[in-house]
Tab-separated table of C-alpha atoms in Angstrom:
chain	number	residue	atom	x	y	z
A	22	MET	CA	-0.099	0.392	0.161
A	23	LEU	CA	1.315	3.440	-0.806
A	24	PRO	CA	1.881	5.283	1.923
A	25	SER	CA	-0.749	8.177	2.248
A	26	GLU	CA	-2.443	11.055	3.516
A	27	PRO	CA	-4.809	10.405	5.667
A	28	ASP	CA	-8.229	11.266	3.513
A	29	GLY	CA	-5.637	10.375	0.462
A	30	VAL	CA	-8.114	9.334	-2.734
A	31	LEU	CA	-7.244	6.594	-4.612
A	32	VAL	CA	-8.833	5.405	-8.467
A	33	GLY	CA	-9.403	2.021	-7.675
A	34	GLU	CA	-11.721	2.040	-11.096
A	35	PRO	CA	-12.355	5.142	-13.688
A	36	GLY	CA	-15.355	6.507	-11.721
A	37	MET	CA	-15.137	3.871	-8.497
A	38	ILE	CA	-13.365	6.591	-5.963
A	39	ALA	CA	-11.943	4.356	-1.856
A	40	ARG	CA	-11.073	8.187	-0.020
A	41	GLY	CA	-9.716	7.669	3.815
A	42	THR	CA	-7.841	5.151	5.318
A	43	PRO	CA	-10.256	2.925	6.676
A	44	ALA	CA	-10.876	3.023	2.222
A	45	LEU	CA	-7.496	2.728	1.114
A	46	ARG	CA	-7.141	0.006	3.838
A	47	GLU	CA	-10.170	-1.781	1.529
A	48	ALA	CA	-9.230	-1.347	-1.547
A	49	PHE	CA	-5.728	-2.437	-1.651
A	50	LYS	CA	-6.230	-5.211	0.291
A	51	GLN	CA	-8.762	-6.433	-2.557
A	52	PHE	CA	-5.582	-5.369	-5.133
A	53	ILE	CA	-2.904	-7.769	-2.849
A	54	ALA	CA	-5.305	-10.496	-2.870
A	55	ILE	CA	-5.102	-11.074	-6.933
A	56	ASN	CA	-1.716	-11.048	-6.217
A	57	PRO	CA	-0.445	-8.326	-8.492
A	58	LYS	CA	2.021	-8.456	-10.733
A	59	ILE	CA	3.596	-4.304	-11.692
A	60	THR	CA	6.005	-3.671	-14.305
A	61	ILE	CA	6.438	0.494	-14.722
A	62	THR	CA	7.468	0.837	-17.951
A	63	GLY	CA	7.907	4.356	-17.717
A	64	HIS	CA	7.943	7.343	-15.362
A	65	GLU	CA	8.353	11.100	-15.127
A	66	VAL	CA	8.521	12.769	-11.477
A	67	ILE	CA	7.908	17.137	-11.616
A	68	GLN	CA	7.891	18.127	-7.999
A	69	ALA	CA	6.964	21.991	-7.014
A	70	ASP	CA	7.805	22.912	-3.417
A	71	ASP	CA	6.205	20.422	-1.126
A	72	ILE	CA	3.775	19.376	-3.836
A	73	ALA	CA	4.819	16.494	-6.715
A	74	ILE	CA	3.515	14.475	-9.736
A	75	HIS	CA	4.099	10.901	-10.976
A	76	SER	CA	3.025	10.115	-14.108
A	77	SER	CA	4.074	6.712	-14.720
A	78	THR	CA	3.077	3.906	-17.875
A	79	TRP	CA	2.490	0.830	-16.106
A	80	LYS	CA	1.797	-3.262	-16.787
A	81	MET	CA	-0.318	-5.192	-14.463
A	82	SER	CA	-1.041	-9.416	-14.116
A	83	GLY	CA	-2.127	-11.224	-11.352
A	84	MET	CA	-5.660	-13.344	-11.067
A	85	ALA	CA	-9.438	-12.166	-9.771
A	86	PRO	CA	-10.834	-13.982	-7.443
A	87	ASP	CA	-12.030	-17.099	-9.374
A	88	GLY	CA	-8.254	-18.094	-11.350
A	89	SER	CA	-9.483	-16.351	-13.938
A	90	PRO	CA	-6.191	-14.730	-15.664
A	91	ILE	CA	-6.517	-10.650	-15.228
A	92	GLU	CA	-4.316	-8.595	-17.379
A	93	GLN	CA	-4.540	-4.388	-17.398
A	94	SER	CA	-1.577	-1.318	-18.520
A	95	GLY	CA	-2.689	2.420	-17.823
A	96	PHE	CA	-1.186	6.009	-16.899
A	97	SER	CA	-0.825	6.409	-13.476
A	98	VAL	CA	-1.100	9.878	-11.942
A	99	VAL	CA	0.261	9.952	-8.734
A	100	VAL	CA	-0.194	13.623	-6.775
A	101	LEU	CA	2.158	13.698	-3.323
A	102	ARG	CA	3.226	15.944	-0.653
A	103	GLU	CA	6.223	16.193	0.893
A	104	GLN	CA	5.705	15.514	5.210
A	105	PRO	CA	7.419	17.607	8.083
A	106	ASP	CA	8.807	14.861	8.894
A	107	GLY	CA	10.686	14.146	4.918
A	108	ARG	CA	7.862	11.469	3.581
A	109	TRP	CA	6.418	11.955	0.957
A	110	LEU	CA	2.716	10.633	1.021
A	111	MET	CA	0.174	10.649	-1.679
A	112	VAL	CA	-2.813	13.013	-1.802
A	113	ILE	CA	-4.616	11.038	-5.192
A	114	ASP	CA	-3.842	8.078	-7.001
A	115	ASN	CA	-5.795	7.255	-10.289
A	116	PRO	CA	-4.056	4.810	-11.810
A	117	PHE	CA	-7.253	5.039	-14.880
A	118	ALA	CA	-6.594	8.590	-15.630
A	119	ASN	CA	-5.785	6.594	-19.569
A	120	HIS	CA	-9.037	6.588	-19.897
A	121	LEU	CA	-9.738	10.055	-20.712
A	122	LEU	CA	-8.791	9.154	-23.759
A	123	SER	CA	-11.491	6.294	-25.131
A	124	ARG	CA	-13.777	9.110	-24.199
A	125	ASN	CA	-12.884	10.517	-28.173
């Protein structure tokens, strides 16, 4: 699980938002259950003071609860904020940002 701020937001699927520590724990619990293998195929980090945006392309494979294979890929956008203790925590994680491209 990516360390997040207490009110951090995860887009589990386009249109499905998990907000806050309990919801994030549940979303990541379901994600971990598929035993994902993730490959980052390219990434970029842009920082402005205590805010950073991490963009990346990714591929993932795993197994659904019914045993069927899962194959996904996408474009991820993550907003991070530096904490007073120097840690960077997730504010927003949208691993499916590429869904906007299919709308046109």
